[in-house]
Short mmCIF file of C-alpha atoms in Angstrom, two decimals:
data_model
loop_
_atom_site.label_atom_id
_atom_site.label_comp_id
_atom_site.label_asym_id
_atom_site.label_seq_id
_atom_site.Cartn_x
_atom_site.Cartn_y
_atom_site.Cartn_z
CA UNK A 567 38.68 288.98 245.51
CA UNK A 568 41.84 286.77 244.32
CA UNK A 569 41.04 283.23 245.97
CA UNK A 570 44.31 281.82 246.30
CA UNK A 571 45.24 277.88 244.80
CA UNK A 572 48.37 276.34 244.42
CA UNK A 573 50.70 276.99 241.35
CA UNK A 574 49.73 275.28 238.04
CA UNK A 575 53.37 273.18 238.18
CA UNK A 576 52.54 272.01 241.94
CA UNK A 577 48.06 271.34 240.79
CA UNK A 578 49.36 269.43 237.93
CA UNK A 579 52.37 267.41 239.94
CA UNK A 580 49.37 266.45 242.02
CA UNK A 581 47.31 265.09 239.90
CA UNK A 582 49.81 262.91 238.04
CA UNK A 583 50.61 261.52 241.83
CA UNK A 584 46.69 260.25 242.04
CA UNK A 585 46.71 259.36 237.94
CA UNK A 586 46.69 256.49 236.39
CA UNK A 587 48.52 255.61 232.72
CA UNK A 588 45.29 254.97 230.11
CA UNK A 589 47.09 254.74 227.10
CA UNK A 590 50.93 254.86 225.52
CA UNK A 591 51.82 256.31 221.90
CA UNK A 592 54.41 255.17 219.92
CA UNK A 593 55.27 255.84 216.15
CA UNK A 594 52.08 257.28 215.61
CA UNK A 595 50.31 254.00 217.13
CA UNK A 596 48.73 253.93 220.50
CA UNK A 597 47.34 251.05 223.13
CA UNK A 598 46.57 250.53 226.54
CA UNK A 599 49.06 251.59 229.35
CA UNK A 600 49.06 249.91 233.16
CA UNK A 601 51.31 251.48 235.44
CA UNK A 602 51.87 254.95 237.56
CA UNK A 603 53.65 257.70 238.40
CA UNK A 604 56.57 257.55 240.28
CA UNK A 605 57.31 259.65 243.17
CA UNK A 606 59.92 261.91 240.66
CA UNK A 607 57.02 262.37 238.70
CA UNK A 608 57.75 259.83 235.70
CA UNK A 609 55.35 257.51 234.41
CA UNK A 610 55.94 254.10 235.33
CA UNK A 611 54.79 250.93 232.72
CA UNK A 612 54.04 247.45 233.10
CA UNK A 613 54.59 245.72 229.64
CA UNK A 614 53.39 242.74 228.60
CA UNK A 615 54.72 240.53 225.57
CA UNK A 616 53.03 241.72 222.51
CA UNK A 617 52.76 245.54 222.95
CA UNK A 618 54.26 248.17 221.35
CA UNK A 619 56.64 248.97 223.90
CA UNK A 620 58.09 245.34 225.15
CA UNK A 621 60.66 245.22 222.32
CA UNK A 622 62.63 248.34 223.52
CA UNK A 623 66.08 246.68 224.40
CA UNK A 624 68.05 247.89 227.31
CA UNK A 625 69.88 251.02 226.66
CA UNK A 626 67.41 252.09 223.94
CA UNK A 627 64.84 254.73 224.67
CA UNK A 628 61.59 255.54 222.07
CA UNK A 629 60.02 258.92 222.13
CA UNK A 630 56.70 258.26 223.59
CA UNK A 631 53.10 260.09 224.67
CA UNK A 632 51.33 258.41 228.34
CA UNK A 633 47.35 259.73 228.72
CA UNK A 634 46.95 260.02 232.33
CA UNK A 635 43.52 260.41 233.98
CA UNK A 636 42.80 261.60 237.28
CA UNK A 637 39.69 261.10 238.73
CA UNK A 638 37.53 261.09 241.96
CA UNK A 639 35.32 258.78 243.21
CA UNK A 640 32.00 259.88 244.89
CA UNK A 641 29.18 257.60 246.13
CA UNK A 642 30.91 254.53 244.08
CA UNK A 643 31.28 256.68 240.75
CA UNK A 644 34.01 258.24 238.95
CA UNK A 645 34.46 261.98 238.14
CA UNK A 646 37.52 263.45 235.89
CA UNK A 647 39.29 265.67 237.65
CA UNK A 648 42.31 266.31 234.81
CA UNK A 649 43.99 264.80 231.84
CA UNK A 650 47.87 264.86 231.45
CA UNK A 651 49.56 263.87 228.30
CA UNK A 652 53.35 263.49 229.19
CA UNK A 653 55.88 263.25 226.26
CA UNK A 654 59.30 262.06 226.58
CA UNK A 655 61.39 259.31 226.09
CA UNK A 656 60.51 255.26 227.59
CA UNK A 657 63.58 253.74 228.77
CA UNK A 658 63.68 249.90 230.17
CA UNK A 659 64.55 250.10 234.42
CA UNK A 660 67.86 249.39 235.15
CA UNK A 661 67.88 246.09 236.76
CA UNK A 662 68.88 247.56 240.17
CA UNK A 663 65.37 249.74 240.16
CA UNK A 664 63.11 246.57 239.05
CA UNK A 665 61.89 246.17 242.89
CA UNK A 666 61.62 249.18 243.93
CA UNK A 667 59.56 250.32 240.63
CA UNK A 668 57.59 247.12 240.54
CA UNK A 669 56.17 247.91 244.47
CA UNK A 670 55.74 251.24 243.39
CA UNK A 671 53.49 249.90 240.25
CA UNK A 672 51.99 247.52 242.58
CA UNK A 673 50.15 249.53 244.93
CA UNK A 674 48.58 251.61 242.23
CA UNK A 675 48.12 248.86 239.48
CA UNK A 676 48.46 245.23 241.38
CA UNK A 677 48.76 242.64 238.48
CA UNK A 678 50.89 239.26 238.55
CA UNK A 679 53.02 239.81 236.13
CA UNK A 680 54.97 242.34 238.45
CA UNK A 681 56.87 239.29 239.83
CA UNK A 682 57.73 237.98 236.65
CA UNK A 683 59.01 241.94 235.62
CA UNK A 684 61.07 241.63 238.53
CA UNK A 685 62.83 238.90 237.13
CA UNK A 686 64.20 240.61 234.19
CA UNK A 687 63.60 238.35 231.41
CA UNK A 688 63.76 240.17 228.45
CA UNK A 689 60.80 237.78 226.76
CA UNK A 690 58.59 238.08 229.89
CA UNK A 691 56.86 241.40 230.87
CA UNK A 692 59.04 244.37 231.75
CA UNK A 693 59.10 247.79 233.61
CA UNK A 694 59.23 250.91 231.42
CA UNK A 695 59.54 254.53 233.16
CA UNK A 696 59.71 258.04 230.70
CA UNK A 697 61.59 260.68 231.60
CA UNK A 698 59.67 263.64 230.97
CA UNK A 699 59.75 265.97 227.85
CA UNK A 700 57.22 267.89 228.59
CA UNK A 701 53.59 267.80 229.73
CA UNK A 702 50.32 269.10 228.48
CA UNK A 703 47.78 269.18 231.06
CA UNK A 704 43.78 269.97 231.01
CA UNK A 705 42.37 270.62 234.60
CA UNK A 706 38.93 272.37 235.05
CA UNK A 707 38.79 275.17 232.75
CA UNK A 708 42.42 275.68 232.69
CA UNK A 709 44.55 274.15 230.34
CA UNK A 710 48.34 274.54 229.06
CA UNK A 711 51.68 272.94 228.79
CA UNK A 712 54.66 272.27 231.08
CA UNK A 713 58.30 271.80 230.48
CA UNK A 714 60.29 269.24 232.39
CA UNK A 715 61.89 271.49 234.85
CA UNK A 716 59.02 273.69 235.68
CA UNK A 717 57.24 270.26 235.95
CA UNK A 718 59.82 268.12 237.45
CA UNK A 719 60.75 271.30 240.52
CA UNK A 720 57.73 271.53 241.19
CA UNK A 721 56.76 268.61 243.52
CA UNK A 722 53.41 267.46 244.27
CA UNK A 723 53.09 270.06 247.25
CA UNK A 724 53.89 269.87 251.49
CA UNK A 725 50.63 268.36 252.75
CA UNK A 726 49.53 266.18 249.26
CA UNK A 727 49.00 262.90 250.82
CA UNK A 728 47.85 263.59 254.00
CA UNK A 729 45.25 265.40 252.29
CA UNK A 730 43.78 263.03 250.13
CA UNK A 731 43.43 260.73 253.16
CA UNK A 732 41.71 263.83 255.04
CA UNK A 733 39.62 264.14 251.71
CA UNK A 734 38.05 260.96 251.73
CA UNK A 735 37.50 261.00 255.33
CA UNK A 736 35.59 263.62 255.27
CA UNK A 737 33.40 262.42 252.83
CA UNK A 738 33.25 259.14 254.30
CA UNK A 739 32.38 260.23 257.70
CA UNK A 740 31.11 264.15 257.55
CA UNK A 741 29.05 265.09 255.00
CA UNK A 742 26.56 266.71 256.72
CA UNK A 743 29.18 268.60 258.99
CA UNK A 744 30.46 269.51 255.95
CA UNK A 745 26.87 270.77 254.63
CA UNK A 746 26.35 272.68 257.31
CA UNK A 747 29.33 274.59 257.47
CA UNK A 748 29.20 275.40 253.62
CA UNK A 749 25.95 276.64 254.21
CA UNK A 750 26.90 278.99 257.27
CA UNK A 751 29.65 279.92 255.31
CA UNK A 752 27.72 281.36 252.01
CA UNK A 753 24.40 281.77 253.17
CA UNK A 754 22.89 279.52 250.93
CA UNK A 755 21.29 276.00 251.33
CA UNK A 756 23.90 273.41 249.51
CA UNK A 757 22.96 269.80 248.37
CA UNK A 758 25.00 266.76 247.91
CA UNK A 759 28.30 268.58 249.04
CA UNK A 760 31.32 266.75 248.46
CA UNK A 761 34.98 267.67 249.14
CA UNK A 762 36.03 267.83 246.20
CA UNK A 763 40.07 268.99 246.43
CA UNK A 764 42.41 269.79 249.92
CA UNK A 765 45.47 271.65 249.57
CA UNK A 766 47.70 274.30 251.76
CA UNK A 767 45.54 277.32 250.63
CA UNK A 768 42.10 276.09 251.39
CA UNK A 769 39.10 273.36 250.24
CA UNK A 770 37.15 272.93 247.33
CA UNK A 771 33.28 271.91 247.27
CA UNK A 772 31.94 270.16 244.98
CA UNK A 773 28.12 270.54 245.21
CA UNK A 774 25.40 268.70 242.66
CA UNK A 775 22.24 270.26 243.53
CA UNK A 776 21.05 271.06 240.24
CA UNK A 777 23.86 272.56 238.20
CA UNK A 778 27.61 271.43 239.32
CA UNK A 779 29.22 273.97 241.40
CA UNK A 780 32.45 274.50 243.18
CA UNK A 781 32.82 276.36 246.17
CA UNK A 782 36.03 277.73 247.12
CA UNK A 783 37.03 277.74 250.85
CA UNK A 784 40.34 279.39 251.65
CA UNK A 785 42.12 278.86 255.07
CA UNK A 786 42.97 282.19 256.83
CA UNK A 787 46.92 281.65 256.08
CA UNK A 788 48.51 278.96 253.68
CA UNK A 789 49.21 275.41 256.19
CA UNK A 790 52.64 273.85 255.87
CA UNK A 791 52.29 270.43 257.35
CA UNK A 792 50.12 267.79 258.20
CA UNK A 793 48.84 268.86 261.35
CA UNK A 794 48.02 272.53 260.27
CA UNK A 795 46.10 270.82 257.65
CA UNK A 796 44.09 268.66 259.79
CA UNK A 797 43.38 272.04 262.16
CA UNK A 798 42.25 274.00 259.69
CA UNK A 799 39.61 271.35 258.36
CA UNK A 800 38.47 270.98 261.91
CA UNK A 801 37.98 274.46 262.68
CA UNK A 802 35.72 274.23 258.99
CA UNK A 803 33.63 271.67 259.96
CA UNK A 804 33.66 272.37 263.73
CA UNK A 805 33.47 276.30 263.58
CA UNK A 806 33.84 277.54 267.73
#
């Protein structure tokens, strides 16, 4: 039977919402990158005086490769969930987008030197976004490469966010709901269940009993919106 997920473009435009930058290559050198991904789907950098990347003046652009890593946190520790490599070319923000971008970079990444960046000195640290070249993305067992415009169309999907709140929720607060209903559900005794991923086609189930396994759970019809979502993961762990 076909389990149905979402579409590589939208998986992948998820997980580089939830990523963070790890490390920036330029001119065959690479160092550490700060930052996030804006809600078009372009990295967003802090840079500091002394990297690679601070000297680009304004109106310049350098063809550069941002690691992003996308994990998930269970029980206090971190598990990778993908790893994007976007190429494409770093370009200073105009000074009309310095706020915005700097809030943006702030509730992923908070670091002081956001209100100097703000300030657009040009010897003080500055905001850096890439448009996107393309993107090579490894997620699970799949792996594969994405153009801008499938990758840029694609959008993170209709019920991202409020999932990832659901998500850790659940995990927070229902485990053992959640244990129970996996087990009714396959038959088999599950240990150390976690939700793993949330999305308009169903839930995945991370389980750590002896070998890691993932459970697919698919809803009976795709969910559009926030409150479908939040139904159909009710009716899971509260099954009438």
């Amino acid at each position: 039977m076909h389990v149905k997920v979402p579409p590589i473009p939208e998986r992948v435009r998820g997980l580089a919402g939830a990523a963070a930058p790890t490390h920036v290559s330029l001119d065959g050198s690479a160092g550490p990158a700060r930052g996030c991904v804006d809600g078009t789907g372009r990295p967003l950098l802090l840079v500091k005086p002394g990297e690679a990347l601070h000297g680009l003046r304004a109106g310049d652009d350098a063809v550069v490769t941002v690691d992003l890593s996308a994990t998930r946190t269970l029980a206090g520790v971190e598990y990778p969930r993908g790893l994007l490599k976007v190429q494409g070319w770093a370009q200073a923000v105009p000074p009309e987008g310095l706020r915005e971008a700097a809030v943006r970079v702030s509730a992923r990444c908070p670091d002081e030197a956001l209100f100097a960046a703000v300030e657009g000195d040009p010897a003080g640290p500055r905001l850096i976004r890439v448009d996107v070249g393309y993107v090579i993305y490894l997620t699970g067992r799949e792996s594969g490469m994405l153009d801008a415009e499938e990758y840029l169309a694609a959008g993170p999907g209709p019920v991202h966010d409020a999932a990832e709140r659901m998500l850790r929720h659940v995990n927070e607060a229902h485990r053992e709901q959640l244990a129970r209903a996996v087990r009714t559900l396959t038959g088999e005794p599950v240990r150390e269940p976690w939700l793993w991923e949330l999305d308009r086609y169903g839930a995945t189930v991370r389980s750590d009993s002896v070998d890691t396994t993932f459970i697919r759970i698919p809803w009976p019809a795709p969910v559009e919106g926030a409150h479908e979502l939040e139904r159909a993961l009710s009716l899971l762990l509260c099954p009438r």
